[in-house]
Short mmCIF file of the C-alpha atoms (twelve columns), coordinates in Angstrom:
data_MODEL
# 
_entry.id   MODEL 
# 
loop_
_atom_site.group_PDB 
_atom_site.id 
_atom_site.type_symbol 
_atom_site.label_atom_id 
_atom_site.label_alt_id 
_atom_site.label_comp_id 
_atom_site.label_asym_id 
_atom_site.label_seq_id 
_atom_site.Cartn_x 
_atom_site.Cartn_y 
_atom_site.Cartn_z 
_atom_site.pdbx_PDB_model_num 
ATOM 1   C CA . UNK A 1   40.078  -23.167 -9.548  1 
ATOM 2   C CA . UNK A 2   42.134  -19.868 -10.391 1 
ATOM 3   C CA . UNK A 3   40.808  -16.476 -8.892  1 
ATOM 4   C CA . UNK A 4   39.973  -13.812 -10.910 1 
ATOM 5   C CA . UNK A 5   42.291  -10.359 -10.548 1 
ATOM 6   C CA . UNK A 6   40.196  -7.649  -9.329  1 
ATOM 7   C CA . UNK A 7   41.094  -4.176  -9.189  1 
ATOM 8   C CA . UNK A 8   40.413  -2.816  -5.823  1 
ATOM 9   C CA . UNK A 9   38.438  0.708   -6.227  1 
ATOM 10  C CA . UNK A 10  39.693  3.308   -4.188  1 
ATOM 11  C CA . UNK A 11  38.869  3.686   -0.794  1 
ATOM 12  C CA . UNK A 12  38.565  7.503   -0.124  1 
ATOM 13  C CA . UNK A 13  38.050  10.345  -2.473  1 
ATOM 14  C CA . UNK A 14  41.764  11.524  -2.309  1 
ATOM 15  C CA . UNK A 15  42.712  8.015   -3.835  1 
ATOM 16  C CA . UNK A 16  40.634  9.362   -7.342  1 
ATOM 17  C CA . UNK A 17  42.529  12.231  -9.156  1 
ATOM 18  C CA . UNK A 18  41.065  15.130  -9.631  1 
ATOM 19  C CA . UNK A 19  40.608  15.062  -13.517 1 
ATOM 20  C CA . UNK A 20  38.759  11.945  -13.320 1 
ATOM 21  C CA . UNK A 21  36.177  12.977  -10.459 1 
ATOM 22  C CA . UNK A 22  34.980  15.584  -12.913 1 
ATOM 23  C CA . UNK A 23  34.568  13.826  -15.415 1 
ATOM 24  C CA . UNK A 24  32.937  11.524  -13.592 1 
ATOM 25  C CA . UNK A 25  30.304  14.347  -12.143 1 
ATOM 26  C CA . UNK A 26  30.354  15.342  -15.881 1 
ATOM 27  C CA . UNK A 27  28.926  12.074  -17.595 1 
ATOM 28  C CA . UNK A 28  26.304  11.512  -14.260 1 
ATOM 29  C CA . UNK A 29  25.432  14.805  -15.225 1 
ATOM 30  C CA . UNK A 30  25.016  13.941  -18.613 1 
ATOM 31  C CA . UNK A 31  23.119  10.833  -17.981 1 
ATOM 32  C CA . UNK A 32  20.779  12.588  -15.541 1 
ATOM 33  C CA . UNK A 33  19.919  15.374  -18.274 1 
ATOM 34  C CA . UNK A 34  19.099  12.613  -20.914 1 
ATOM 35  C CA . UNK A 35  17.050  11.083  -18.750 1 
ATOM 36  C CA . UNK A 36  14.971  13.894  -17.947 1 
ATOM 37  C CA . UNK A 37  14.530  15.130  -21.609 1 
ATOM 38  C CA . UNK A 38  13.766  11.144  -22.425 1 
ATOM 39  C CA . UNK A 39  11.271  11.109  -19.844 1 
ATOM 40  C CA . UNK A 40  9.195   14.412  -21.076 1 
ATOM 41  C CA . UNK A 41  9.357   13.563  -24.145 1 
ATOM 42  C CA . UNK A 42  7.532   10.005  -23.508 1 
ATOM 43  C CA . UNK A 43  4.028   11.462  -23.741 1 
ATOM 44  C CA . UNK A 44  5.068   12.793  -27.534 1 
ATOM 45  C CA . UNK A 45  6.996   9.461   -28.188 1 
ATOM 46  C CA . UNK A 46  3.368   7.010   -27.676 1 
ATOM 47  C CA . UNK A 47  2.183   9.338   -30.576 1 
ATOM 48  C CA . UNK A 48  5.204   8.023   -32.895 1 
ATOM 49  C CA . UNK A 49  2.942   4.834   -33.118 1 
ATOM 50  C CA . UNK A 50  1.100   4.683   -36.375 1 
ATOM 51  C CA . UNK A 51  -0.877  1.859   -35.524 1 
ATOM 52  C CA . UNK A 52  -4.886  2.825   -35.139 1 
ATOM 53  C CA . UNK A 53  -5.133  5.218   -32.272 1 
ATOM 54  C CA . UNK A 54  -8.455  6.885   -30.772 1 
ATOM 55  C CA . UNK A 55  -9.718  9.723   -32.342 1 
ATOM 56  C CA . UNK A 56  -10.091 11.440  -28.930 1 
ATOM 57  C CA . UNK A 57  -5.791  10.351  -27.734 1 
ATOM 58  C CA . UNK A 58  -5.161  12.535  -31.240 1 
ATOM 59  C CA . UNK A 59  -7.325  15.491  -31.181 1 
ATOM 60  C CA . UNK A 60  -5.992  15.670  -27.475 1 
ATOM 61  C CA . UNK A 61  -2.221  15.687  -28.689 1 
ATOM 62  C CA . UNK A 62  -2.908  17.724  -31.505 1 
ATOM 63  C CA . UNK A 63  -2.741  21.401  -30.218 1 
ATOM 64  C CA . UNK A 64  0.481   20.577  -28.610 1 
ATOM 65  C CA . UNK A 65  1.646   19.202  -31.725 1 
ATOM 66  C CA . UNK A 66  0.490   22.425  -33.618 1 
ATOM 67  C CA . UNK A 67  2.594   24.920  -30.855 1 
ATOM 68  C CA . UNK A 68  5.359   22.224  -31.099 1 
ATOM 69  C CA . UNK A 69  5.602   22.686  -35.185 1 
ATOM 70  C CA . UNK A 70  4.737   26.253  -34.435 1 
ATOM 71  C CA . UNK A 71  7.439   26.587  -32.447 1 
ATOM 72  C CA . UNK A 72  10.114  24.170  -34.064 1 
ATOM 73  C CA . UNK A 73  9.283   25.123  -37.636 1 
ATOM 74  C CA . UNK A 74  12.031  23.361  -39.265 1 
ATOM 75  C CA . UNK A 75  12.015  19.962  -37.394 1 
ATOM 76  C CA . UNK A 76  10.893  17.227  -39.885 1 
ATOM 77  C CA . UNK A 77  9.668   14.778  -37.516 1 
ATOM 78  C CA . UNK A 78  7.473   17.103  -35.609 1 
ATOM 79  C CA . UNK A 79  6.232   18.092  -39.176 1 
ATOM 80  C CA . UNK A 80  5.552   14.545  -39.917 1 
ATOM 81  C CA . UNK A 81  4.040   13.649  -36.205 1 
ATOM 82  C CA . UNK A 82  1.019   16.872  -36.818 1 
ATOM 83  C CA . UNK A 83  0.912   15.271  -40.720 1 
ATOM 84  C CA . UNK A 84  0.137   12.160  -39.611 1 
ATOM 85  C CA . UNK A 85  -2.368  13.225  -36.684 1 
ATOM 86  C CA . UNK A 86  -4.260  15.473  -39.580 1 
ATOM 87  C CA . UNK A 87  -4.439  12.291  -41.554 1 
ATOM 88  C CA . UNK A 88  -5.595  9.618   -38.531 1 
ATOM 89  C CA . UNK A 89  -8.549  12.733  -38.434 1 
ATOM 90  C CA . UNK A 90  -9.081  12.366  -41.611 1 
ATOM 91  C CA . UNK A 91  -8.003  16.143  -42.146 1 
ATOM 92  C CA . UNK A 92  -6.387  15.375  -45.714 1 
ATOM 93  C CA . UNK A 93  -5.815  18.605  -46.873 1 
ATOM 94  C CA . UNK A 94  -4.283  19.740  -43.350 1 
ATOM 95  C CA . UNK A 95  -2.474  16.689  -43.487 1 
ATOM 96  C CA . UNK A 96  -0.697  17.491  -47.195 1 
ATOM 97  C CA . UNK A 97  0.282   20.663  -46.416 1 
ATOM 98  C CA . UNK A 98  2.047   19.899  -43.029 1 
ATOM 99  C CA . UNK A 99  4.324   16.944  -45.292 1 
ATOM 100 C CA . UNK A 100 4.954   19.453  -47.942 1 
ATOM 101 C CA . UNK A 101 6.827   21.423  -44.633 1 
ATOM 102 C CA . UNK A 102 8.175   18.428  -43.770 1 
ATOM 103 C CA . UNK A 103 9.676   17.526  -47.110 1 
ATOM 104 C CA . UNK A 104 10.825  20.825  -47.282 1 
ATOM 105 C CA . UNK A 105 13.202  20.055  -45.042 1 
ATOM 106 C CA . UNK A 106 13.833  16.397  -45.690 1 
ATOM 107 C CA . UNK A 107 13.244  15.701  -49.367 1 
ATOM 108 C CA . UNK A 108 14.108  12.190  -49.713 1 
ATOM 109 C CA . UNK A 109 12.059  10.820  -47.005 1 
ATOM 110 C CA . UNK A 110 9.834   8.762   -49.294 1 
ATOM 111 C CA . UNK A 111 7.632   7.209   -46.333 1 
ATOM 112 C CA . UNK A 112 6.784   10.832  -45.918 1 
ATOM 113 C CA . UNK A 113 6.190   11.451  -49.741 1 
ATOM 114 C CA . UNK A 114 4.150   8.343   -49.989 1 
ATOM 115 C CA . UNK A 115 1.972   9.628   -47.069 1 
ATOM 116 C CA . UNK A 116 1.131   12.711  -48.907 1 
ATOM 117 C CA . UNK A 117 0.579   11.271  -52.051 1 
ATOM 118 C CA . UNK A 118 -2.142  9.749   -49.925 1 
ATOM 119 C CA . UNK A 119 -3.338  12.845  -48.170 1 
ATOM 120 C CA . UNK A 120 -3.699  14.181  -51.702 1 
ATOM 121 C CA . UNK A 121 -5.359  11.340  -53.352 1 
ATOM 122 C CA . UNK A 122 -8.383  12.040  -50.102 1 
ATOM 123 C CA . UNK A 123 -8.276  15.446  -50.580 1 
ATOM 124 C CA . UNK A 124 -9.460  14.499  -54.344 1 
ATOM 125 C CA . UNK A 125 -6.160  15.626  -55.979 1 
ATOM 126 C CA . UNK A 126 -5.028  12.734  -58.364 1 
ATOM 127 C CA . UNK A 127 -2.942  13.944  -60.148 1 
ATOM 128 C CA . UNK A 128 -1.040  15.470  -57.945 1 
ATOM 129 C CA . UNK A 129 -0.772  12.128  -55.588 1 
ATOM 130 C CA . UNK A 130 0.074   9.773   -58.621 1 
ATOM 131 C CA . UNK A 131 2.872   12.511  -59.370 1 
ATOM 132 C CA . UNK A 132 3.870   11.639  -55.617 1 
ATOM 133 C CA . UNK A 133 4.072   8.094   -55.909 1 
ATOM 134 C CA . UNK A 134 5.626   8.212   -59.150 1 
ATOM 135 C CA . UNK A 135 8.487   10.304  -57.642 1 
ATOM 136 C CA . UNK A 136 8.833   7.989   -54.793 1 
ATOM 137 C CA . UNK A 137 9.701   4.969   -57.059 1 
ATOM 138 C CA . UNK A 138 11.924  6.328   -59.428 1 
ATOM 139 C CA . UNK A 139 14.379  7.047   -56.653 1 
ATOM 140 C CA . UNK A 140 13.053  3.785   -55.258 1 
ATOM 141 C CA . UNK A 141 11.603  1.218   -57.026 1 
ATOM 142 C CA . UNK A 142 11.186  -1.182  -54.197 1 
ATOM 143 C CA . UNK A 143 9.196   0.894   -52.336 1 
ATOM 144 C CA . UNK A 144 6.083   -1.376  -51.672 1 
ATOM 145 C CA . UNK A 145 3.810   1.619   -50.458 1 
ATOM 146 C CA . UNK A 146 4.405   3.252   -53.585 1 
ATOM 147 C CA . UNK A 147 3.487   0.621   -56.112 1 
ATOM 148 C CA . UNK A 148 0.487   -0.537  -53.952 1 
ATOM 149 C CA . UNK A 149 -0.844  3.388   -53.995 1 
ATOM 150 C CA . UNK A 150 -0.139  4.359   -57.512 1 
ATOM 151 C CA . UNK A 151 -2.253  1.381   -58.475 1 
ATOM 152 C CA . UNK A 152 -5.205  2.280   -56.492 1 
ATOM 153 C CA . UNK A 153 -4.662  6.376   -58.180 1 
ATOM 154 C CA . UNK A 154 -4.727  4.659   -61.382 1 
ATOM 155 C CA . UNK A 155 -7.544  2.430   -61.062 1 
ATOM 156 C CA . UNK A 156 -9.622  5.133   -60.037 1 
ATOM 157 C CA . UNK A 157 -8.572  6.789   -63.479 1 
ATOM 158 C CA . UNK A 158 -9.752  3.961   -65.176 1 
ATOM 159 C CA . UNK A 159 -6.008  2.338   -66.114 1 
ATOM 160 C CA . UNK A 160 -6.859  -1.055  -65.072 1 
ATOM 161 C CA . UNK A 161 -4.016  -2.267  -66.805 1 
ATOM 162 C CA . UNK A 162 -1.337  0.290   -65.306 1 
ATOM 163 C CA . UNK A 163 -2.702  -0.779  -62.059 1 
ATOM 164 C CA . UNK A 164 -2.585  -4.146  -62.523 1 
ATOM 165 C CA . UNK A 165 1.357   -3.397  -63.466 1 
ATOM 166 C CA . UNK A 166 1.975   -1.545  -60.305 1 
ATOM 167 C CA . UNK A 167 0.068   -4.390  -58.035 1 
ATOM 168 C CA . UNK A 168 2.404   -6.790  -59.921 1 
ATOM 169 C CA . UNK A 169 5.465   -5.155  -58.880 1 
ATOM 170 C CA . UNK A 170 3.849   -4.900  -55.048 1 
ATOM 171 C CA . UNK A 171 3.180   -8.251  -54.960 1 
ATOM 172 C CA . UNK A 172 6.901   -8.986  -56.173 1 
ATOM 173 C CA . UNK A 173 7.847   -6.761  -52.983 1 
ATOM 174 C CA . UNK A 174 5.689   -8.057  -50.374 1 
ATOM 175 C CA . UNK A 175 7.608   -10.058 -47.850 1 
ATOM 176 C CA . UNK A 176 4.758   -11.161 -45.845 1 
ATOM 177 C CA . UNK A 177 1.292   -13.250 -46.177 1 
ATOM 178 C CA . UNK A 178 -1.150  -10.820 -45.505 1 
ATOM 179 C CA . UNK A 179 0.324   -7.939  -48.138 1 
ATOM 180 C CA . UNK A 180 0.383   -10.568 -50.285 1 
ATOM 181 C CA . UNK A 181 -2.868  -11.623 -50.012 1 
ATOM 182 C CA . UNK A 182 -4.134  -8.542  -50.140 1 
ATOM 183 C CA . UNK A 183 -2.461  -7.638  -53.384 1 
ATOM 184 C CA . UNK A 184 -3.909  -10.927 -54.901 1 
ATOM 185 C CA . UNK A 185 -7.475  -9.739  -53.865 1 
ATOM 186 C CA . UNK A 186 -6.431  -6.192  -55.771 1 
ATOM 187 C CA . UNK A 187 -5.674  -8.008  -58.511 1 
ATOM 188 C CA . UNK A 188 -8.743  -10.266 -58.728 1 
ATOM 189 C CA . UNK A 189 -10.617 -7.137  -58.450 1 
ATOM 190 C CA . UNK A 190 -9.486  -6.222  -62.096 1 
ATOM 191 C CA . UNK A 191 -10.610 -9.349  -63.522 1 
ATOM 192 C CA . UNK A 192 -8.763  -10.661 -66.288 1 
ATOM 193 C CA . UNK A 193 -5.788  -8.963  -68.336 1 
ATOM 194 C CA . UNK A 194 -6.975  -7.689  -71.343 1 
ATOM 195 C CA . UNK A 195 -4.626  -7.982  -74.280 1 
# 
């Protein structure tokens, strides 16, 4: 059986030159200061889920979310974290005006434009929320979201048939069983294609 070479570390600090011991102290440093900003940053980070939260976690986190975009005014994500939280409260017009900052900033984040297309369409602005979704898909048309929302804006216009086109395309997108069964039970809802 052959024996591995090991490199024998050095026995006393002298051994080490210089140079190297600080950068060395310079990296632990490092490390030590990420891990500290990680770690108070944790309680904002369990917010990041989108998943249903309580009503009470969210109006808790909310006025630090307000000082945080009060005091960050230009940071997208904490734009889109105090969007989101006016939305879960079902504070739709809050919640379109906080993504219009946020897509000030960051344009092209079309998760964020779909969201306020939906914070508009529950704040009773259709128009504005099927212009939205509209923009979303022409810079990308495989955005599910998009095509599932624009359908439900134009159904409630009356455009069975546009919606049934944009809950076609969904369906085409959906990757898994329960969007697509969803979209089917969409579609049913419209009864049959009229010619």
């Amino acid at each position: 059986m052959k024996q591995k070479v090991v490199r024998r570390a050095p026995q006393r600090d002298e051994e080490i030159p210089q140079k190297k011991r600080n950068w060395v102290v310079r990296v632990g440093i490092g490390i030590l200061g990420f891990a500290v900003l990680i770690s108070s940053l944790v309680p904002l980070l369990s917010i990041f889920d989108r998943g249903p939260q309580p009503v009470d976690t969210i109006g808790q986190a909310l006025p630090q979310l307000e000082a945080a975009a009060k005091d960050n005014p230009k940071d997208a994500a904490i734009l889109t974290l105090l969007g989101n939280s006016y939305y879960d409260l079902k504070r739709y017009p809050e919640a379109a005006a906080t993504y219009t900052r946020a897509l000030a900033i960051q344009p092209d984040e079309h998760n964020v434009r779909v969201d306020y297309g939906t914070a508009l369409f529950y704040s009773g602005r259709t128009a504005e929320a099927k212009q939205a979704f509209e923009a979303v898909i022409a810079k990308n048309p495989d955005h599910l979201q998009a095509h599932l929302n624009l359908g439900v804006v134009l159904r409630s216009e009356g455009q069975l048939e546009a919606a049934r086109t944009e809950w076609t395309k969904a369906q085409l997108l959906a990757n898994d069983e329960a969007s697509k069964q969803h979209l089917s039970e969409l579609l049913n809802s419209l009864g049959a294609p009229t010619r």
